[in-house]
PDB file of C-alpha atoms in Angstrom:
ATOM      1  CA  MET A   1      40.817  77.798 -62.042  1.00 43.00           C
ATOM      2  CA  LEU A   2      42.397  74.769 -60.471  1.00 45.00           C
ATOM      3  CA  ALA A   3      40.353  71.808 -59.277  1.00 49.00           C
ATOM      4  CA  ILE A   4      42.372  71.935 -56.037  1.00 49.00           C
ATOM      5  CA  THR A   5      42.695  75.077 -53.912  1.00 46.00           C
ATOM      6  CA  PRO A   6      44.114  76.009 -50.506  1.00 47.00           C
ATOM      7  CA  ARG A   7      41.838  75.180 -47.555  1.00 50.00           C
ATOM      8  CA  VAL A   8      40.634  78.707 -46.769  1.00 53.00           C
ATOM      9  CA  ALA A   9      36.866  78.903 -46.489  1.00 53.00           C
ATOM     10  CA  PHE A  10      36.246  82.045 -48.529  1.00 52.00           C
ATOM     11  CA  LEU A  11      38.752  80.936 -51.199  1.00 58.00           C
ATOM     12  CA  GLU A  12      37.071  77.538 -51.403  1.00 60.00           C
ATOM     13  CA  ASN A  13      33.678  79.152 -51.959  1.00 60.00           C
ATOM     14  CA  ALA A  14      35.047  81.675 -54.487  1.00 63.00           C
ATOM     15  CA  ASP A  15      36.859  78.922 -56.345  1.00 67.00           C
ATOM     16  CA  ARG A  16      33.756  76.750 -56.396  1.00 61.00           C
ATOM     17  CA  LYS A  17      31.731  79.644 -57.793  1.00 63.00           C
ATOM     18  CA  TRP A  18      34.203  80.385 -60.594  1.00 64.00           C
ATOM     19  CA  PHE A  19      34.725  76.719 -61.313  1.00 62.00           C
ATOM     20  CA  GLY A  20      30.968  76.508 -61.846  1.00 61.00           C
ATOM     21  CA  VAL A  21      31.005  79.560 -64.129  1.00 66.00           C
ATOM     22  CA  LEU A  22      33.913  78.308 -66.219  1.00 68.00           C
ATOM     23  CA  SER A  23      32.503  74.792 -66.486  1.00 60.00           C
ATOM     24  CA  GLY A  24      29.025  76.040 -67.316  1.00 60.00           C
ATOM     25  CA  LYS A  25      27.610  73.921 -64.466  1.00 57.00           C
ATOM     26  CA  GLY A  26      26.890  76.716 -61.954  1.00 59.00           C
ATOM     27  CA  ASP A  27      25.815  75.570 -58.510  1.00 57.00           C
ATOM     28  CA  ALA A  28      25.888  71.913 -59.559  1.00 58.00           C
ATOM     29  CA  VAL A  29      29.624  72.027 -58.762  1.00 62.00           C
ATOM     30  CA  VAL A  30      30.434  70.405 -55.418  1.00 59.00           C
ATOM     31  CA  GLY A  31      33.597  69.539 -53.520  1.00 60.00           C
ATOM     32  CA  LYS A  32      36.012  71.660 -51.509  1.00 59.00           C
ATOM     33  CA  GLY A  33      38.842  71.687 -54.019  1.00 64.00           C
ATOM     34  CA  THR A  34      41.098  69.668 -51.717  1.00 66.00           C
ATOM     35  CA  PRO A  35      43.135  66.587 -52.674  1.00 65.00           C
ATOM     36  CA  GLY A  36      40.655  64.410 -50.797  1.00 56.00           C
ATOM     37  CA  GLU A  37      37.587  66.250 -52.119  1.00 61.00           C
ATOM     38  CA  PRO A  38      38.284  67.741 -55.556  1.00 70.00           C
ATOM     39  CA  ARG A  39      35.728  69.616 -57.605  1.00 65.00           C
ATOM     40  CA  ALA A  40      33.007  67.555 -59.251  1.00 61.00           C
ATOM     41  CA  VAL A  41      29.678  68.132 -60.983  1.00 63.00           C
ATOM     42  CA  GLU A  42      26.637  66.916 -59.102  1.00 61.00           C
ATOM     43  CA  GLU A  43      24.048  65.560 -61.514  1.00 58.00           C
ATOM     44  CA  LEU A  44      20.680  66.325 -59.941  1.00 58.00           C
ATOM     45  CA  GLY A  45      17.769  63.938 -60.325  1.00 59.00           C
ATOM     46  CA  VAL A  46      14.054  64.661 -60.400  1.00 60.00           C
ATOM     47  CA  PRO A  47      13.136  66.012 -56.936  1.00 61.00           C
ATOM     48  CA  GLU A  48      11.376  63.485 -54.727  1.00 65.00           C
ATOM     49  CA  VAL A  49       7.929  64.503 -53.504  1.00 68.00           C
ATOM     50  CA  LEU A  50       7.511  63.773 -49.805  1.00 73.00           C
ATOM     51  CA  GLU A  51       4.226  62.938 -48.125  1.00 80.00           C
ATOM     52  CA  PRO A  52       2.737  65.864 -46.142  1.00 83.00           C
ATOM     53  CA  ALA A  53       3.130  65.732 -42.392  1.00 89.00           C
ATOM     54  CA  GLY A  54       0.275  65.086 -39.996  1.00 91.00           C
ATOM     55  CA  ILE A  55      -0.552  67.592 -37.245  1.00 94.00           C
ATOM     56  CA  LEU A  56      -1.379  66.818 -33.629  1.00 94.00           C
ATOM     57  CA  PHE A  57      -2.376  69.888 -31.633  1.00 94.00           C
ATOM     58  CA  LEU A  58      -2.720  70.532 -27.930  1.00 93.00           C
ATOM     59  CA  ASP A  59      -6.158  71.907 -27.108  1.00 89.00           C
ATOM     60  CA  GLU A  60      -7.794  72.874 -23.832  1.00 86.00           C
ATOM     61  CA  ASP A  61      -8.227  69.189 -22.818  1.00 83.00           C
ATOM     62  CA  GLU A  62     -11.581  69.804 -21.121  1.00 85.00           C
ATOM     63  CA  ASP A  63     -12.008  66.076 -20.515  1.00 85.00           C
ATOM     64  CA  GLU A  64      -8.635  65.942 -18.714  1.00 86.00           C
ATOM     65  CA  TYR A  65      -7.064  63.125 -20.677  1.00 87.00           C
ATOM     66  CA  PHE A  66      -3.667  64.455 -19.625  1.00 89.00           C
ATOM     67  CA  GLU A  67      -2.457  64.987 -16.082  1.00 87.00           C
ATOM     68  CA  GLU A  68      -1.545  68.576 -16.963  1.00 87.00           C
ATOM     69  CA  SER A  69      -1.598  70.781 -20.018  1.00 83.00           C
ATOM     70  CA  PRO A  70       0.771  70.839 -21.790  1.00 88.00           C
ATOM     71  CA  PRO A  71       1.399  67.137 -21.112  1.00 92.00           C
ATOM     72  CA  VAL A  72       3.933  66.201 -18.440  1.00 94.00           C
ATOM     73  CA  PRO A  73       6.751  63.765 -19.369  1.00 95.00           C
ATOM     74  CA  THR A  74       4.685  60.710 -18.356  1.00 95.00           C
ATOM     75  CA  ASP A  75       1.810  61.702 -20.653  1.00 95.00           C
ATOM     76  CA  LEU A  76       4.174  62.653 -23.449  1.00 96.00           C
ATOM     77  CA  ALA A  77       5.871  59.259 -23.220  1.00 96.00           C
ATOM     78  CA  VAL A  78       2.444  57.621 -23.666  1.00 95.00           C
ATOM     79  CA  VAL A  79       1.729  59.801 -26.718  1.00 95.00           C
ATOM     80  CA  LEU A  80       5.088  58.828 -28.229  1.00 96.00           C
ATOM     81  CA  SER A  81       4.496  55.146 -27.515  1.00 96.00           C
ATOM     82  CA  ARG A  82       1.076  55.180 -29.182  1.00 94.00           C
ATOM     83  CA  LEU A  83       2.407  57.060 -32.199  1.00 94.00           C
ATOM     84  CA  LYS A  84       5.100  54.410 -32.479  1.00 94.00           C
ATOM     85  CA  GLY A  85       2.380  51.755 -32.320  1.00 92.00           C
ATOM     86  CA  LEU A  86       0.606  53.426 -35.247  1.00 91.00           C
ATOM     87  CA  GLY A  87       3.771  53.213 -37.303  1.00 92.00           C
ATOM     88  CA  VAL A  88       4.910  56.818 -36.886  1.00 93.00           C
ATOM     89  CA  GLU A  89       8.711  56.951 -36.841  1.00 95.00           C
ATOM     90  CA  HIS A  90       9.379  60.687 -37.210  1.00 96.00           C
ATOM     91  CA  LEU A  91       8.108  63.313 -34.795  1.00 96.00           C
ATOM     92  CA  GLY A  92       8.587  67.060 -34.577  1.00 97.00           C
ATOM     93  CA  ILE A  93       7.591  68.873 -31.375  1.00 97.00           C
ATOM     94  CA  GLY A  94       6.835  72.507 -32.068  1.00 95.00           C
ATOM     95  CA  TYR A  95       6.764  73.911 -28.552  1.00 92.00           C
ATOM     96  CA  PRO A  96       9.417  73.958 -25.794  1.00 89.00           C
ATOM     97  CA  LEU A  97       9.311  71.096 -23.299  1.00 92.00           C
ATOM     98  CA  ASP A  98       9.493  72.884 -19.973  1.00 88.00           C
ATOM     99  CA  TRP A  99       8.305  71.660 -16.572  1.00 88.00           C
ATOM    100  CA  LYS A 100       8.926  73.212 -13.159  1.00 84.00           C
ATOM    101  CA  GLU A 101       9.645  70.051 -11.173  1.00 86.00           C
ATOM    102  CA  PRO A 102       9.616  67.082 -13.558  1.00 88.00           C
ATOM    103  CA  ASP A 103       9.897  63.545 -12.261  1.00 92.00           C
ATOM    104  CA  THR A 104      13.378  62.248 -13.097  1.00 94.00           C
ATOM    105  CA  LEU A 105      12.199  58.733 -13.935  1.00 95.00           C
ATOM    106  CA  ALA A 106       9.445  60.122 -16.153  1.00 95.00           C
ATOM    107  CA  ILE A 107      11.989  62.284 -17.997  1.00 96.00           C
ATOM    108  CA  ASP A 108      14.199  59.227 -18.562  1.00 96.00           C
ATOM    109  CA  ALA A 109      11.215  57.237 -19.870  1.00 96.00           C
ATOM    110  CA  MET A 110      10.250  60.056 -22.221  1.00 97.00           C
ATOM    111  CA  ARG A 111      13.807  60.376 -23.572  1.00 97.00           C
ATOM    112  CA  ALA A 112      14.062  56.626 -24.046  1.00 97.00           C
ATOM    113  CA  MET A 113      10.797  56.682 -25.998  1.00 97.00           C
ATOM    114  CA  MET A 114      12.108  59.495 -28.198  1.00 97.00           C
ATOM    115  CA  ASP A 115      15.151  57.354 -28.993  1.00 96.00           C
ATOM    116  CA  ARG A 116      12.918  54.431 -29.996  1.00 96.00           C
ATOM    117  CA  LEU A 117      11.603  56.519 -32.881  1.00 96.00           C
ATOM    118  CA  GLU A 118      13.778  56.778 -35.962  1.00 95.00           C
ATOM    119  CA  GLY A 119      13.838  60.555 -35.615  1.00 95.00           C
ATOM    120  CA  THR A 120      12.644  63.103 -33.061  1.00 97.00           C
ATOM    121  CA  VAL A 121      13.231  66.811 -33.668  1.00 98.00           C
ATOM    122  CA  LEU A 122      12.494  69.424 -31.011  1.00 97.00           C
ATOM    123  CA  GLY A 123      11.544  72.993 -31.911  1.00 96.00           C
ATOM    124  CA  PHE A 124      12.760  76.092 -30.071  1.00 96.00           C
ATOM    125  CA  GLN A 125      12.430  79.815 -30.479  1.00 95.00           C
ATOM    126  CA  LEU A 126      15.886  81.304 -31.040  1.00 97.00           C
ATOM    127  CA  ASN A 127      17.021  84.815 -30.128  1.00 96.00           C
ATOM    128  CA  ASN A 128      20.010  87.055 -30.742  1.00 95.00           C
ATOM    129  CA  GLY A 129      20.990  88.204 -27.256  1.00 91.00           C
ATOM    130  CA  THR A 130      23.725  90.394 -25.840  1.00 90.00           C
ATOM    131  CA  VAL A 131      25.421  87.327 -24.369  1.00 88.00           C
ATOM    132  CA  GLY A 132      25.702  84.366 -26.715  1.00 90.00           C
ATOM    133  CA  GLU A 133      25.753  80.663 -25.895  1.00 93.00           C
ATOM    134  CA  PRO A 134      27.498  77.743 -27.587  1.00 95.00           C
ATOM    135  CA  VAL A 135      25.417  75.919 -30.189  1.00 97.00           C
ATOM    136  CA  PRO A 136      23.618  73.090 -28.307  1.00 96.00           C
ATOM    137  CA  VAL A 137      24.436  69.542 -29.396  1.00 96.00           C
ATOM    138  CA  PRO A 138      20.992  68.773 -30.930  1.00 97.00           C
ATOM    139  CA  PHE A 139      21.395  71.840 -33.158  1.00 97.00           C
ATOM    140  CA  GLN A 140      25.040  71.010 -33.899  1.00 97.00           C
ATOM    141  CA  ASN A 141      23.961  67.560 -35.062  1.00 97.00           C
ATOM    142  CA  CYS A 142      21.437  69.006 -37.513  1.00 98.00           C
ATOM    143  CA  SER A 143      23.268  71.966 -39.048  1.00 98.00           C
ATOM    144  CA  ILE A 144      25.884  72.834 -41.636  1.00 98.00           C
ATOM    145  CA  ALA A 145      28.969  75.029 -41.522  1.00 98.00           C
ATOM    146  CA  TYR A 146      28.311  78.695 -42.304  1.00 98.00           C
ATOM    147  CA  ALA A 147      31.343  78.616 -44.611  1.00 97.00           C
ATOM    148  CA  GLU A 148      29.636  75.960 -46.744  1.00 96.00           C
ATOM    149  CA  VAL A 149      26.702  78.226 -47.670  1.00 97.00           C
ATOM    150  CA  GLY A 150      26.972  79.579 -51.215  1.00 96.00           C
ATOM    151  CA  GLY A 151      25.745  82.931 -52.482  1.00 95.00           C
ATOM    152  CA  ASP A 152      25.593  86.057 -50.327  1.00 96.00           C
ATOM    153  CA  ARG A 153      25.143  84.418 -46.921  1.00 97.00           C
ATOM    154  CA  SER A 154      25.844  87.640 -45.005  1.00 96.00           C
ATOM    155  CA  LYS A 155      22.146  88.516 -44.828  1.00 97.00           C
ATOM    156  CA  LEU A 156      21.018  85.360 -43.009  1.00 98.00           C
ATOM    157  CA  PRO A 157      19.444  86.119 -39.605  1.00 98.00           C
ATOM    158  CA  VAL A 158      21.794  85.716 -36.653  1.00 98.00           C
ATOM    159  CA  VAL A 159      20.915  83.927 -33.395  1.00 98.00           C
ATOM    160  CA  ASN A 160      22.936  82.951 -30.345  1.00 97.00           C
ATOM    161  CA  THR A 161      20.640  81.850 -27.533  1.00 95.00           C
ATOM    162  CA  LEU A 162      17.433  80.090 -26.481  1.00 93.00           C
ATOM    163  CA  PRO A 163      14.836  81.443 -24.059  1.00 87.00           C
ATOM    164  CA  GLY A 164      14.865  79.867 -20.593  1.00 77.00           C
ATOM    165  CA  THR A 165      17.637  78.378 -18.532  1.00 71.00           C
ATOM    166  CA  LEU A 166      17.310  74.584 -18.627  1.00 78.00           C
ATOM    167  CA  PRO A 167      15.689  73.515 -21.903  1.00 86.00           C
ATOM    168  CA  GLU A 168      14.830  69.874 -22.436  1.00 93.00           C
ATOM    169  CA  PHE A 169      16.869  68.477 -25.327  1.00 95.00           C
ATOM    170  CA  GLY A 170      15.437  64.962 -25.412  1.00 95.00           C
ATOM    171  CA  GLY A 171      17.314  61.709 -25.936  1.00 94.00           C
ATOM    172  CA  GLU A 172      20.677  60.869 -27.439  1.00 95.00           C
ATOM    173  CA  LYS A 173      19.295  60.724 -30.997  1.00 95.00           C
ATOM    174  CA  THR A 174      17.187  63.874 -30.713  1.00 97.00           C
ATOM    175  CA  ARG A 175      17.833  66.730 -33.124  1.00 98.00           C
ATOM    176  CA  ALA A 176      16.638  70.334 -32.954  1.00 98.00           C
ATOM    177  CA  GLY A 177      15.339  73.058 -35.248  1.00 98.00           C
ATOM    178  CA  PHE A 178      13.843  76.482 -34.688  1.00 97.00           C
ATOM    179  CA  THR A 179      10.231  77.564 -34.720  1.00 96.00           C
ATOM    180  CA  LEU A 180      10.374  81.338 -34.257  1.00 95.00           C
ATOM    181  CA  LEU A 181      13.216  83.840 -34.503  1.00 96.00           C
ATOM    182  CA  GLY A 182      12.615  86.267 -31.672  1.00 93.00           C
ATOM    183  CA  ASN A 183      14.502  89.173 -33.256  1.00 93.00           C
ATOM    184  CA  GLU A 184      12.728  88.929 -36.616  1.00 93.00           C
ATOM    185  CA  ASP A 185       9.256  90.182 -37.471  1.00 89.00           C
ATOM    186  CA  ALA A 186       6.702  87.452 -38.060  1.00 83.00           C
ATOM    187  CA  GLU A 187       5.444  87.236 -41.632  1.00 87.00           C
ATOM    188  CA  VAL A 188       2.385  85.688 -43.215  1.00 87.00           C
ATOM    189  CA  GLU A 189       3.656  85.151 -46.752  1.00 93.00           C
ATOM    190  CA  ARG A 190       7.217  83.971 -45.988  1.00 96.00           C
ATOM    191  CA  ALA A 191       8.948  81.797 -43.405  1.00 96.00           C
ATOM    192  CA  TYR A 192      12.562  81.628 -42.272  1.00 97.00           C
ATOM    193  CA  LEU A 193      14.197  78.266 -42.935  1.00 98.00           C
ATOM    194  CA  LEU A 194      17.791  79.166 -41.994  1.00 98.00           C
ATOM    195  CA  ALA A 195      19.621  81.094 -39.284  1.00 98.00           C
ATOM    196  CA  ARG A 196      23.285  81.560 -38.450  1.00 98.00           C
ATOM    197  CA  TRP A 197      24.465  80.535 -34.984  1.00 98.00           C
ATOM    198  CA  ASP A 198      28.178  81.173 -34.540  1.00 97.00           C
ATOM    199  CA  ASP A 199      29.931  79.189 -37.301  1.00 97.00           C
ATOM    200  CA  ARG A 200      26.897  76.983 -37.999  1.00 98.00           C
ATOM    201  CA  VAL A 201      23.678  77.398 -39.967  1.00 98.00           C
ATOM    202  CA  VAL A 202      20.697  75.842 -38.211  1.00 98.00           C
ATOM    203  CA  PHE A 203      17.385  74.857 -39.758  1.00 98.00           C
ATOM    204  CA  ALA A 204      13.721  75.539 -39.158  1.00 98.00           C
ATOM    205  CA  LEU A 205      11.934  72.637 -37.487  1.00 98.00           C
ATOM    206  CA  PRO A 206      10.068  71.392 -40.623  1.00 97.00           C
ATOM    207  CA  LEU A 207      13.288  71.484 -42.657  1.00 98.00           C
ATOM    208  CA  ALA A 208      15.241  69.684 -39.942  1.00 98.00           C
ATOM    209  CA  ALA A 209      12.481  67.057 -39.753  1.00 96.00           C
ATOM    210  CA  ALA A 210      12.681  66.461 -43.523  1.00 95.00           C
ATOM    211  CA  ILE A 211      16.472  66.057 -43.346  1.00 96.00           C
ATOM    212  CA  VAL A 212      16.150  63.544 -40.513  1.00 96.00           C
ATOM    213  CA  GLN A 213      13.342  61.674 -42.295  1.00 94.00           C
ATOM    214  CA  LEU A 214      15.456  61.353 -45.440  1.00 93.00           C
ATOM    215  CA  GLU A 215      18.392  60.129 -43.324  1.00 94.00           C
ATOM    216  CA  LEU A 216      20.403  62.632 -45.298  1.00 95.00           C
ATOM    217  CA  PRO A 217      24.093  63.120 -44.490  1.00 96.00           C
ATOM    218  CA  LEU A 218      24.577  66.793 -43.678  1.00 97.00           C
ATOM    219  CA  ASP A 219      27.203  67.196 -46.377  1.00 96.00           C
ATOM    220  CA  GLN A 220      24.416  66.519 -48.876  1.00 96.00           C
ATOM    221  CA  VAL A 221      22.404  69.524 -47.685  1.00 97.00           C
ATOM    222  CA  LYS A 222      23.399  72.254 -50.136  1.00 97.00           C
ATOM    223  CA  VAL A 223      22.412  75.871 -49.500  1.00 98.00           C
ATOM    224  CA  VAL A 224      22.834  78.766 -51.910  1.00 97.00           C
ATOM    225  CA  ALA A 225      21.548  81.964 -50.296  1.00 97.00           C
ATOM    226  CA  GLY A 226      19.220  83.801 -52.638  1.00 97.00           C
ATOM    227  CA  LYS A 227      18.551  80.664 -54.659  1.00 97.00           C
ATOM    228  CA  GLU A 228      17.696  77.338 -53.015  1.00 97.00           C
ATOM    229  CA  ILE A 229      18.159  74.604 -50.445  1.00 97.00           C
ATOM    230  CA  ARG A 230      18.835  71.174 -51.975  1.00 97.00           C
ATOM    231  CA  LEU A 231      18.230  68.066 -49.912  1.00 96.00           C
ATOM    232  CA  GLY A 232      20.525  65.626 -51.678  1.00 94.00           C
ATOM    233  CA  VAL A 233      20.569  64.676 -55.340  1.00 91.00           C
ATOM    234  CA  HIS A 234      17.004  63.335 -55.436  1.00 88.00           C
ATOM    235  CA  GLY A 235      15.451  65.268 -52.549  1.00 90.00           C
ATOM    236  CA  PRO A 236      13.375  68.450 -52.529  1.00 93.00           C
ATOM    237  CA  ARG A 237      14.789  71.726 -53.831  1.00 95.00           C
ATOM    238  CA  ILE A 238      13.384  74.708 -51.949  1.00 97.00           C
ATOM    239  CA  PRO A 239      13.650  78.261 -53.360  1.00 97.00           C
ATOM    240  CA  ILE A 240      14.822  80.849 -50.792  1.00 98.00           C
ATOM    241  CA  ASP A 241      15.766  84.513 -50.742  1.00 97.00           C
ATOM    242  CA  PHE A 242      19.009  86.017 -49.412  1.00 97.00           C
ATOM    243  CA  ARG A 243      17.639  85.960 -45.866  1.00 97.00           C
ATOM    244  CA  GLY A 244      16.900  82.246 -45.991  1.00 98.00           C
ATOM    245  CA  ARG A 245      13.136  82.732 -46.328  1.00 98.00           C
ATOM    246  CA  ALA A 246      10.765  80.663 -48.433  1.00 97.00           C
ATOM    247  CA  SER A 247       7.563  82.032 -49.945  1.00 97.00           C
ATOM    248  CA  LEU A 248       4.502  80.218 -48.614  1.00 95.00           C
ATOM    249  CA  PRO A 249       1.482  79.042 -50.597  1.00 92.00           C
ATOM    250  CA  LYS A 250      -1.618  81.163 -50.117  1.00 89.00           C
ATOM    251  CA  ASP A 251      -3.990  78.209 -49.909  1.00 86.00           C
ATOM    252  CA  GLU A 252      -4.087  76.003 -46.836  1.00 84.00           C
ATOM    253  CA  PRO A 253      -2.805  72.495 -47.683  1.00 84.00           C
ATOM    254  CA  ASP A 254      -5.064  69.531 -47.067  1.00 85.00           C
ATOM    255  CA  VAL A 255      -3.412  67.709 -44.159  1.00 87.00           C
ATOM    256  CA  LEU A 256      -4.622  65.329 -41.480  1.00 89.00           C
ATOM    257  CA  ARG A 257      -5.093  67.093 -38.143  1.00 91.00           C
ATOM    258  CA  ALA A 258      -6.246  65.860 -34.783  1.00 94.00           C
ATOM    259  CA  PRO A 259      -6.170  66.960 -31.142  1.00 94.00           C
ATOM    260  CA  ALA A 260      -3.428  65.239 -29.165  1.00 94.00           C
ATOM    261  CA  THR A 261      -6.091  63.849 -26.852  1.00 93.00           C
ATOM    262  CA  ALA A 262      -7.424  61.791 -29.785  1.00 94.00           C
ATOM    263  CA  ILE A 263      -4.452  59.480 -29.503  1.00 92.00           C
ATOM    264  CA  ILE A 264      -5.481  58.722 -25.910  1.00 92.00           C
ATOM    265  CA  SER A 265      -9.211  58.411 -26.661  1.00 92.00           C
ATOM    266  CA  LYS A 266      -8.388  56.408 -29.820  1.00 92.00           C
ATOM    267  CA  THR A 267     -10.410  58.732 -32.047  1.00 92.00           C
ATOM    268  CA  LEU A 268      -7.721  59.686 -34.554  1.00 92.00           C
ATOM    269  CA  PRO A 269      -9.001  60.267 -38.110  1.00 89.00           C
ATOM    270  CA  GLU A 270      -8.667  57.363 -40.505  1.00 87.00           C
ATOM    271  CA  GLY A 271      -5.247  57.214 -42.109  1.00 84.00           C
ATOM    272  CA  PHE A 272      -3.495  59.317 -39.493  1.00 86.00           C
ATOM    273  CA  GLY A 273       0.095  58.105 -39.173  1.00 80.00           C
ATOM    274  CA  ASP A 274      -0.247  55.602 -42.013  1.00 73.00           C
ATOM    275  CA  LYS A 275       2.062  57.387 -44.438  1.00 72.00           C
ATOM    276  CA  ASP A 276       5.835  57.673 -44.335  1.00 79.00           C
ATOM    277  CA  ALA A 277       5.822  61.237 -43.074  1.00 83.00           C
ATOM    278  CA  PRO A 278       6.511  62.968 -39.777  1.00 90.00           C
ATOM    279  CA  VAL A 279       3.882  64.035 -37.299  1.00 95.00           C
ATOM    280  CA  PHE A 280       4.190  67.463 -35.707  1.00 96.00           C
ATOM    281  CA  LEU A 281       2.903  68.197 -32.212  1.00 96.00           C
ATOM    282  CA  VAL A 282       2.022  71.885 -31.783  1.00 95.00           C
ATOM    283  CA  ASP A 283       0.492  73.985 -29.015  1.00 92.00           C
ATOM    284  CA  ALA A 284      -2.876  75.473 -29.978  1.00 91.00           C
ATOM    285  CA  ARG A 285      -4.102  76.239 -26.441  1.00 90.00           C
ATOM    286  CA  PHE A 286      -5.396  79.716 -25.692  1.00 81.00           C
ATOM    287  CA  GLY A 287      -2.941  79.811 -22.812  1.00 77.00           C
ATOM    288  CA  SER A 288       0.046  79.514 -25.139  1.00 80.00           C
ATOM    289  CA  GLY A 289       1.648  82.561 -26.710  1.00 81.00           C
ATOM    290  CA  LYS A 290       0.001  84.338 -29.632  1.00 84.00           C
ATOM    291  CA  PHE A 291       3.023  83.997 -31.903  1.00 85.00           C
ATOM    292  CA  GLU A 292       3.453  80.313 -30.996  1.00 87.00           C
ATOM    293  CA  ARG A 293      -0.169  79.616 -31.946  1.00 88.00           C
ATOM    294  CA  GLU A 294       0.208  81.534 -35.199  1.00 89.00           C
ATOM    295  CA  TRP A 295       3.366  79.581 -36.047  1.00 92.00           C
ATOM    296  CA  GLY A 296       1.489  76.329 -35.424  1.00 91.00           C
ATOM    297  CA  GLU A 297      -1.268  77.504 -37.775  1.00 91.00           C
ATOM    298  CA  MET A 298       1.324  78.314 -40.457  1.00 93.00           C
ATOM    299  CA  LEU A 299       3.147  74.990 -40.078  1.00 95.00           C
ATOM    300  CA  PRO A 300       1.231  73.071 -42.799  1.00 93.00           C
ATOM    301  CA  ARG A 301       2.070  75.820 -45.303  1.00 94.00           C
ATOM    302  CA  ILE A 302       5.751  75.775 -44.297  1.00 94.00           C
ATOM    303  CA  ASP A 303       5.804  71.994 -44.542  1.00 94.00           C
ATOM    304  CA  ARG A 304       4.165  72.170 -47.975  1.00 93.00           C
ATOM    305  CA  VAL A 305       7.043  74.320 -49.309  1.00 94.00           C
ATOM    306  CA  ILE A 306       9.588  71.740 -48.140  1.00 92.00           C
ATOM    307  CA  ARG A 307       7.666  68.678 -49.318  1.00 82.00           C
TER     308      ARG A 307
END
């Protein structure tokens, strides 16, 4: 098999597979087989262990620290500013930001605060509807080409739309990942980390947050369906099945948690935000959806698989 092949996606992937077989290097073979990007063997290092994320959760806010619940853009900007003051540089928001009549100036302030962090990733439920939509820019900017996925990628879940009409996508630097897949049954022992949207493969929120935290170029995110996700040469390697699901640990990881109001009342637990790890903001209110709450409860276990 030649080290250079015609630029046809399925031929490139087939050639890469056979090049790996013939060389005895398997999935360690990278490169598109083009003159500018010939085949090469990627020597993998010992996977880096990332610090577990911290969890901020929205509760019933009986003391009314926030103007509304969930927090309006003004309150959310304050939360972001105080997290920044603690040294937190990476934030994942695990519920959709949706307000009926938001103040324009407050929205601008919130977006500007998001851009002051090194990385903000917003989480959305994704669906597979009868009428599809183009992949939004924040998802485009944190995704890989479907053609670049190795293995049998045909069984990955398919999505093409978000709920709602005018979702908030944050600032210019904001990225996006998914929380729930509306057309897939929720599971307790496994979690989806990948989904196909048109010609892209988008990532679950915790995976997207890890990629952003590592400042990893997207061409260093390697996916082999039925085997693993590799985050660079030295980053985590996450086992997955053919549907892009990872098996979750049975035991609940030991992570720092606090109500979001604690950042206003200055009663965060000691050490919260001290480590080089993202903080996730999730909705645990009784008024939020059942599946959204359950996803928030599963988040530490999903994060544990990635880190």
